Amino acid sequence: MLFWIIAAALTLAASLAVLLPLAGGALRPAPASSPDMAVYRDQLAELDRDLGRGLIQPAEAEQARAEIGRRLLRADSAAGLKAARPEGGMLKFVSTAAVLAIPLVSWGLYGMLGSPDMPPQPLAERLAKSPADSSVDELVARAEAHLASDPSDGKGWDVLAPVYLRMQRFSDSATAYRNAIRLEGETAARQIGLGEALTNDSGGIVSAEALAAFEAALKLEPTSPKANFYLAMAAMQDGRIDDAKNGWQRMLASLPADSPWRSAVQEALAEVGRRQAAPAAGGNGPTQEDMAAAQAMSPQDRSAMIETMVAGLDEKLRRDPHDVEGWKRLIRSYVVLGRADQARDALSRGVAVFGAGSADGKTVAAFAASLGVTATE
Amino acid sequence: MTRKQKRLSVILGGLAFLAAATGLTFYALGQKASYFYMPADLVAATIQPGQRIRLGGLVEKGSIVRGQGGNVAFAVTDKEKSVKVTYTGILPDLFREEQGVITEGTFGPDGVFVADSVLAKHDERYMPKEVADGLKAKGVWVESESQ
Amino acid sequence: MVELGHFALVLALALALVQTVVPLVGARFGSQRMMAVAGPVAVTGFALTALSFAALATAYAQSDFSVVSVWENSHSLQPLLYKITGTWGNHEGSMLLWVLILAFFSALVAVFGNNLPDTLKANVLAVQGAVGTAFLLFILTTSNPFARLSPAPIEGRALNPVLQDFGLAVHPPLLYLGYVGFSVCFSFSVAALIEGRIDAAWARWVRPWTLVAWIFLTGGIAVGSYWAYYELGWGGFWFWDPVENASFMPWLAGTALLHSAIVMEKRSALKIWTLLLAILTFSLSLLGTFLVRSGVLTSVHAFASDPTRGVFILAILVLFIGGSLALFAVRASALTAGGLFQPISREGALVLNNLFLTTAAATVLIGTLYPLAVEALSADKISVGAPFFNLTFTPLMVPLLVLVPFGPLLAWKRGDVLAAAQRLMTAFGAALLAALVTLVFIDGASVLAALGAGLAFWLIFGALTDLAVKAGVGNVALAVSARRFAGLPRSMFGTALAHLGLGLTLLGMVGTLCFGAERILSMHAGETVEIAGRSVRFDGLYPARGPNYTEERGRFLLLGPDGAVKTEVTSSKRLFPVRQTTTTEAGIKTIGLSQLYISLGDQANDGSVVVRIWWKPLVILIWGGGLVMMAGGAMSLMDRRLRVGAPARRRSKAVAATGAGIPS
């Protein structure tokens, strides 16, 4: 509201700047002497000064004076030729057009270009508002700002690390876990988190460093299902299928009956069985590891994983919205998940980012249309 | 000399000056402008020994060899042909493998390009404009849709 | 606040539109009221543009990432200075700065132009308004700095690390003040063409305005040159880069304009030429803006480029340059030409100066545009660099510089070359001595270097001779000449200072180019290298951390003759993680007027580092000379005689009523 009041005040001021001179009362009387003559008189005075200082010779000064005198005469005869003409309908027409142009042009153009409903969003203010109202991004940014100024706050890293992991910022998460371990000492949870972050960062491959992290976690908490599960998976990826099988079987034996890990382990073992039955067929498929990871999950876990991925993508696009492919993927994902509303929402957000008229905006809209998603319903 | 002759001589002098300046400018353009080539263009081009040219392309992966005292050798490629380049000095901060680069210098007798300047100025896509245009023309480089 | 800035900018466009049309119609039909609109509208337009700029700068300072341009060019961890200077460290913001300065100059004309004839003032402001309208439309339609982003990202993409430097705070504003300052001269010229007559007041106004623009442009170029020198780490001060040329061409033309305006003011001659030169100078400024902003050139200045912008600026260029030149072709014959004069005279010398300077500007223009023309007409890509400019520019500059000291010593109307030459004997002797000393006492000095040094001293002593002669040193008693010296008009000091600065700059160039030393080598920690008789020890690399970067600092120690450490120089490589960009921070140590310049290269596997070390004698003079030139310009500007009126000196009411000049 305040914005509109100030905008109106500005428009008024601008209009007055046009209107007042046009409506102006008494006109300035024509100057007694033309500006040209003032210039020449000034030059004459300057000449006298130079002469007085001895900067020029009297003869030169005389010549110069004669020349300026000639110009003065010329200017004098030229002056007074121009008389102001009467101002009639012309003035009225132009004044009206000019005064109207100010609000029309400004409000019209601003209506097309502006976003009057968007408040300014200074970063400090966004970070200072109550945490309950903040988005995850804002909370993370606040934590990052704090850690940038005090990087030795181990607790801060400890809080941030799992958040990064959920946001799919895997390498940031790994760094945060490493810092937390360095500053706060190692715990099984931190080591497992580090291993998980590293594994996800390398696309599901359990690297040597990740393996070391899981092993360290097992030393602290030998029964950790997650660490055991990933260790078996590492063995599977190495081709040590028997080790993997043993690992999972040991888990199955020791897991409580109601453990959510049971089904995952059973799936994994089933996959091991298939691999052993047809070692050649699945031996070197390129997506072996991905498959193993997905296969190893129960249907519920799998859909949970997909949900996480879609949510992560959604988060990422909120953070960094200029990504045509990302928007396409997000819309497709929601369509596949059968969430028409969210797909529509993603479409309108994506188009808003690029502008409806832009090439990228059109690309996104066309893609969505091909999936049967349109902006209005 | 009469007034008229004087004025004429001044005007003629001015014209002669302008003619000389114009002549010099176009002579210098012919002599000193250096042409831009990509490695594959060199096959068709005839380049005099000692003629300054600008050679642009991508820094070939794994080709950078650092020698003694700031000497460095690398290859510039457009994915069709590649040319060996030597340079002495500090490489620009943006000089990287597989990134666009423009080198300026002359060909030595052994067919190695001796560069006296290496430029890796670029836009945020890490590609000097000339190189990007050249690679696009060859179909090697496709504009990526997003960052 | 952000949206208010956006609205203010749109409102400024509406006002610029009115400022273009109403005064123009008013001047055409002799309506005082319509002409009176120009002033208040120009001032209000400036206030609104300033408000808009302040809004954008605030958004940058507060890291408001809901503004697209802030998100693209800022980061919350940047130091506040770079957050603020980042406002114009990108295409959108820099165009807004351009328009702000244009509006500022319009407002100055409006406020201080009371002594101008009504129609002239109205027409000048109308032309300013037209330029403003075009650029405001350009900004709002193709490069809107106020475009918003929703939802707002939480972090920005950071300012290009190369621009994260104090230079960005100074270089663009100065340069734009110079570029855009010439718009006033342009508007005066077009206004004169529209009216079909050149007023005496016109002649008096053009010179101070040219001076203002010239001072800023000189400063902008000097700062830009020094910035490139220390930031790029290549040790060069001028690269004949097209973008540098884009600022150098208006400078050459502007310098010519400065000199021809003197002839017009003093002798009422060269009027039409001065008018054309004013148009050409601003045209070159516009061309520079086009070359830099359209992205037809590759350089650090071409932020992200977009073809629609290039086409739009090209259209503006064609409209204003083509339009003004067409107007000139049609109307110039209607103007009263100035008087004729003798070739051997002060005015003759100034014409010669114009001939050389405009020809030089033309060669730079050809060298800059030729590659674009060749690329457009054939498939060939060529580049025109330093070798071309050395071959064409130097032969034009050398005779000009030889002639410079003669100019101020020739009298108006009828000069005496022989008398001037006699007075310059001392300067000639000094120059000869300098050349001989260089040749004999400096090892490895070439004849060319000696001649360069001689020429520099010729300029310096020529400028001093000018002042000495004007004060009558040697002709009258010392006390009298001292009194006369103190009483000399400031514009004379201005001339002498500017010419002196030119000599200093030349001396700096000769010193750096001819007597500098350079070494490239790889060094291990603890190694010592000799350069130009100085020992430099490499102490080692140390990691360090800045607010938004990490760096490897190379510590170098300058050793005295006894091996004791005299001083320390650090040169570093900075890594900016947000943009994954590395920059080189050269290590520079100023010793007297010379500098030791150390640039750090890559680290080899064996732990050694490639190091490039320069010894640059007298290098400071290159930019110091620029400062002296600026001081000369300012001195000349302060000379009240240049202004119409000069109320402070005389109490006469009649003259005081005609108003003050522009502020100094």
PDB file of C-alpha atoms in Angstrom, chain B residues 15-144:
ATOM      1  CA  LEU B  15      45.249  16.921 -48.411  1.00  0.00           C
ATOM      2  CA  ALA B  16      48.757  15.564 -48.929  1.00  0.00           C
ATOM      3  CA  PHE B  17      48.982  14.933 -45.190  1.00  0.00           C
ATOM      4  CA  LEU B  18      45.688  13.071 -45.152  1.00  0.00           C
ATOM      5  CA  ALA B  19      46.693  11.043 -48.202  1.00  0.00           C
ATOM      6  CA  ALA B  20      49.955  10.059 -46.528  1.00  0.00           C
ATOM      7  CA  ALA B  21      48.158   9.082 -43.338  1.00  0.00           C
ATOM      8  CA  THR B  22      45.587   7.036 -45.246  1.00  0.00           C
ATOM      9  CA  GLY B  23      48.306   5.315 -47.255  1.00  0.00           C
ATOM     10  CA  LEU B  24      50.240   4.466 -44.118  1.00  0.00           C
ATOM     11  CA  THR B  25      47.121   3.146 -42.387  1.00  0.00           C
ATOM     12  CA  PHE B  26      46.228   0.758 -45.162  1.00  0.00           C
ATOM     13  CA  TYR B  27      49.814  -0.323 -45.638  1.00  0.00           C
ATOM     14  CA  ALA B  28      49.967  -1.086 -41.921  1.00  0.00           C
ATOM     15  CA  LEU B  29      46.678  -2.987 -42.060  1.00  0.00           C
ATOM     16  CA  GLY B  30      48.074  -5.183 -44.821  1.00  0.00           C
ATOM     17  CA  GLN B  31      51.328  -5.764 -42.988  1.00  0.00           C
ATOM     18  CA  LYS B  32      50.398  -5.936 -39.361  1.00  0.00           C
ATOM     19  CA  ALA B  33      46.923  -7.391 -39.098  1.00  0.00           C
ATOM     20  CA  SER B  34      47.227 -10.965 -37.910  1.00  0.00           C
ATOM     21  CA  TYR B  35      44.813 -13.586 -39.165  1.00  0.00           C
ATOM     22  CA  PHE B  36      43.009 -15.976 -36.922  1.00  0.00           C
ATOM     23  CA  TYR B  37      43.192 -19.694 -37.664  1.00  0.00           C
ATOM     24  CA  MET B  38      42.004 -22.882 -36.108  1.00  0.00           C
ATOM     25  CA  PRO B  39      44.387 -25.843 -36.473  1.00  0.00           C
ATOM     26  CA  ALA B  40      42.382 -27.456 -39.292  1.00  0.00           C
ATOM     27  CA  ASP B  41      42.387 -24.184 -41.274  1.00  0.00           C
ATOM     28  CA  LEU B  42      46.164 -24.297 -41.480  1.00  0.00           C
ATOM     29  CA  VAL B  43      46.102 -27.083 -44.051  1.00  0.00           C
ATOM     30  CA  ALA B  44      44.499 -24.846 -46.638  1.00  0.00           C
ATOM     31  CA  ALA B  45      46.253 -21.646 -45.623  1.00  0.00           C
ATOM     32  CA  THR B  46      49.642 -20.602 -46.881  1.00  0.00           C
ATOM     33  CA  ILE B  47      51.513 -18.890 -44.125  1.00  0.00           C
ATOM     34  CA  GLN B  48      54.854 -17.255 -44.736  1.00  0.00           C
ATOM     35  CA  PRO B  49      57.540 -18.186 -42.247  1.00  0.00           C
ATOM     36  CA  GLY B  50      57.729 -15.418 -39.701  1.00  0.00           C
ATOM     37  CA  GLN B  51      54.219 -14.153 -40.420  1.00  0.00           C
ATOM     38  CA  ARG B  52      52.328 -13.373 -37.244  1.00  0.00           C
ATOM     39  CA  ILE B  53      49.073 -15.210 -36.858  1.00  0.00           C
ATOM     40  CA  ARG B  54      46.651 -15.970 -34.079  1.00  0.00           C
ATOM     41  CA  LEU B  55      45.968 -19.623 -33.465  1.00  0.00           C
ATOM     42  CA  GLY B  56      42.913 -20.586 -31.483  1.00  0.00           C
ATOM     43  CA  GLY B  57      41.284 -23.748 -30.282  1.00  0.00           C
ATOM     44  CA  LEU B  58      41.048 -25.939 -27.234  1.00  0.00           C
ATOM     45  CA  VAL B  59      44.018 -26.903 -25.096  1.00  0.00           C
ATOM     46  CA  GLU B  60      44.413 -30.607 -25.833  1.00  0.00           C
ATOM     47  CA  LYS B  61      43.928 -32.858 -22.847  1.00  0.00           C
ATOM     48  CA  GLY B  62      47.152 -34.194 -21.403  1.00  0.00           C
ATOM     49  CA  SER B  63      49.329 -32.160 -23.758  1.00  0.00           C
ATOM     50  CA  ILE B  64      50.683 -29.616 -21.289  1.00  0.00           C
ATOM     51  CA  VAL B  65      54.380 -30.127 -20.623  1.00  0.00           C
ATOM     52  CA  ARG B  66      56.160 -27.718 -18.325  1.00  0.00           C
ATOM     53  CA  GLY B  67      59.850 -27.250 -18.938  1.00  0.00           C
ATOM     54  CA  GLN B  68      62.565 -25.262 -17.260  1.00  0.00           C
ATOM     55  CA  GLY B  69      62.221 -21.624 -16.304  1.00  0.00           C
ATOM     56  CA  GLY B  70      58.697 -20.914 -17.369  1.00  0.00           C
ATOM     57  CA  ASN B  71      58.857 -22.772 -20.666  1.00  0.00           C
ATOM     58  CA  VAL B  72      55.693 -24.604 -21.447  1.00  0.00           C
ATOM     59  CA  ALA B  73      54.549 -26.676 -24.396  1.00  0.00           C
ATOM     60  CA  PHE B  74      50.998 -27.674 -25.185  1.00  0.00           C
ATOM     61  CA  ALA B  75      48.847 -28.554 -28.149  1.00  0.00           C
ATOM     62  CA  VAL B  76      45.972 -26.536 -29.515  1.00  0.00           C
ATOM     63  CA  THR B  77      43.280 -28.613 -31.128  1.00  0.00           C
ATOM     64  CA  ASP B  78      39.946 -28.175 -32.851  1.00  0.00           C
ATOM     65  CA  LYS B  79      39.253 -31.914 -32.561  1.00  0.00           C
ATOM     66  CA  GLU B  80      40.294 -32.407 -36.180  1.00  0.00           C
ATOM     67  CA  LYS B  81      43.918 -31.374 -36.177  1.00  0.00           C
ATOM     68  CA  SER B  82      46.212 -30.265 -33.442  1.00  0.00           C
ATOM     69  CA  VAL B  83      49.229 -27.986 -33.434  1.00  0.00           C
ATOM     70  CA  LYS B  84      52.092 -27.991 -30.984  1.00  0.00           C
ATOM     71  CA  VAL B  85      52.729 -24.643 -29.318  1.00  0.00           C
ATOM     72  CA  THR B  86      55.591 -23.468 -27.153  1.00  0.00           C
ATOM     73  CA  TYR B  87      55.473 -20.463 -24.886  1.00  0.00           C
ATOM     74  CA  THR B  88      57.683 -18.880 -22.295  1.00  0.00           C
ATOM     75  CA  GLY B  89      56.051 -16.984 -19.501  1.00  0.00           C
ATOM     76  CA  ILE B  90      53.151 -17.180 -17.149  1.00  0.00           C
ATOM     77  CA  LEU B  91      50.035 -18.758 -18.494  1.00  0.00           C
ATOM     78  CA  PRO B  92      46.828 -16.864 -17.837  1.00  0.00           C
ATOM     79  CA  ASP B  93      44.751 -17.891 -14.832  1.00  0.00           C
ATOM     80  CA  LEU B  94      42.034 -19.212 -17.091  1.00  0.00           C
ATOM     81  CA  PHE B  95      44.336 -21.506 -19.051  1.00  0.00           C
ATOM     82  CA  ARG B  96      43.063 -25.051 -18.571  1.00  0.00           C
ATOM     83  CA  GLU B  97      42.915 -28.343 -20.384  1.00  0.00           C
ATOM     84  CA  GLU B  98      40.024 -28.613 -22.815  1.00  0.00           C
ATOM     85  CA  GLN B  99      39.294 -24.907 -22.515  1.00  0.00           C
ATOM     86  CA  GLY B 100      39.414 -22.329 -25.266  1.00  0.00           C
ATOM     87  CA  VAL B 101      42.596 -20.411 -25.824  1.00  0.00           C
ATOM     88  CA  ILE B 102      44.051 -17.972 -28.342  1.00  0.00           C
ATOM     89  CA  THR B 103      47.779 -17.851 -28.929  1.00  0.00           C
ATOM     90  CA  GLU B 104      49.610 -15.276 -30.991  1.00  0.00           C
ATOM     91  CA  GLY B 105      53.019 -15.699 -32.565  1.00  0.00           C
ATOM     92  CA  THR B 106      54.812 -17.262 -35.522  1.00  0.00           C
ATOM     93  CA  PHE B 107      55.615 -20.738 -36.804  1.00  0.00           C
ATOM     94  CA  GLY B 108      59.168 -21.874 -36.246  1.00  0.00           C
ATOM     95  CA  PRO B 109      61.070 -23.789 -38.949  1.00  0.00           C
ATOM     96  CA  ASP B 110      60.196 -27.086 -37.239  1.00  0.00           C
ATOM     97  CA  GLY B 111      56.464 -26.478 -37.595  1.00  0.00           C
ATOM     98  CA  VAL B 112      56.048 -25.707 -33.906  1.00  0.00           C
ATOM     99  CA  PHE B 113      54.099 -22.579 -33.181  1.00  0.00           C
ATOM    100  CA  VAL B 114      56.093 -20.194 -31.017  1.00  0.00           C
ATOM    101  CA  ALA B 115      53.614 -18.045 -29.125  1.00  0.00           C
ATOM    102  CA  ASP B 116      54.539 -14.784 -27.504  1.00  0.00           C
ATOM    103  CA  SER B 117      51.141 -14.255 -26.003  1.00  0.00           C
ATOM    104  CA  VAL B 118      48.509 -16.642 -24.746  1.00  0.00           C
ATOM    105  CA  LEU B 119      45.034 -15.361 -24.098  1.00  0.00           C
ATOM    106  CA  ALA B 120      42.307 -17.180 -22.298  1.00  0.00           C
ATOM    107  CA  LYS B 121      39.889 -14.306 -22.021  1.00  0.00           C
ATOM    108  CA  HIS B 122      36.388 -15.597 -22.189  1.00  0.00           C
ATOM    109  CA  ASP B 123      32.822 -15.184 -21.186  1.00  0.00           C
ATOM    110  CA  GLU B 124      31.414 -17.230 -18.355  1.00  0.00           C
ATOM    111  CA  ARG B 125      31.248 -20.265 -20.603  1.00  0.00           C
ATOM    112  CA  TYR B 126      35.018 -20.440 -20.720  1.00  0.00           C
ATOM    113  CA  MET B 127      35.250 -19.826 -24.421  1.00  0.00           C
ATOM    114  CA  PRO B 128      36.845 -16.951 -26.318  1.00  0.00           C
ATOM    115  CA  LYS B 129      34.368 -15.676 -28.886  1.00  0.00           C
ATOM    116  CA  GLU B 130      36.503 -16.487 -31.930  1.00  0.00           C
ATOM    117  CA  VAL B 131      37.124 -20.013 -30.741  1.00  0.00           C
ATOM    118  CA  ALA B 132      33.487 -20.576 -29.891  1.00  0.00           C
ATOM    119  CA  ASP B 133      32.392 -19.363 -33.323  1.00  0.00           C
ATOM    120  CA  GLY B 134      35.004 -21.552 -34.994  1.00  0.00           C
ATOM    121  CA  LEU B 135      34.039 -24.634 -33.050  1.00  0.00           C
ATOM    122  CA  LYS B 136      30.360 -24.026 -33.669  1.00  0.00           C
ATOM    123  CA  ALA B 137      31.046 -23.740 -37.376  1.00  0.00           C
ATOM    124  CA  LYS B 138      32.761 -27.109 -37.235  1.00  0.00           C
ATOM    125  CA  GLY B 139      29.925 -28.592 -35.224  1.00  0.00           C
ATOM    126  CA  VAL B 140      32.288 -29.636 -32.450  1.00  0.00           C
ATOM    127  CA  TRP B 141      30.809 -27.483 -29.799  1.00  0.00           C
ATOM    128  CA  VAL B 142      27.141 -27.358 -29.020  1.00  0.00           C
ATOM    129  CA  GLU B 143      25.747 -24.606 -26.941  1.00  0.00           C
ATOM    130  CA  SER B 144      24.646 -26.105 -23.667  1.00  0.00           C
TER     131      SER B 144
END
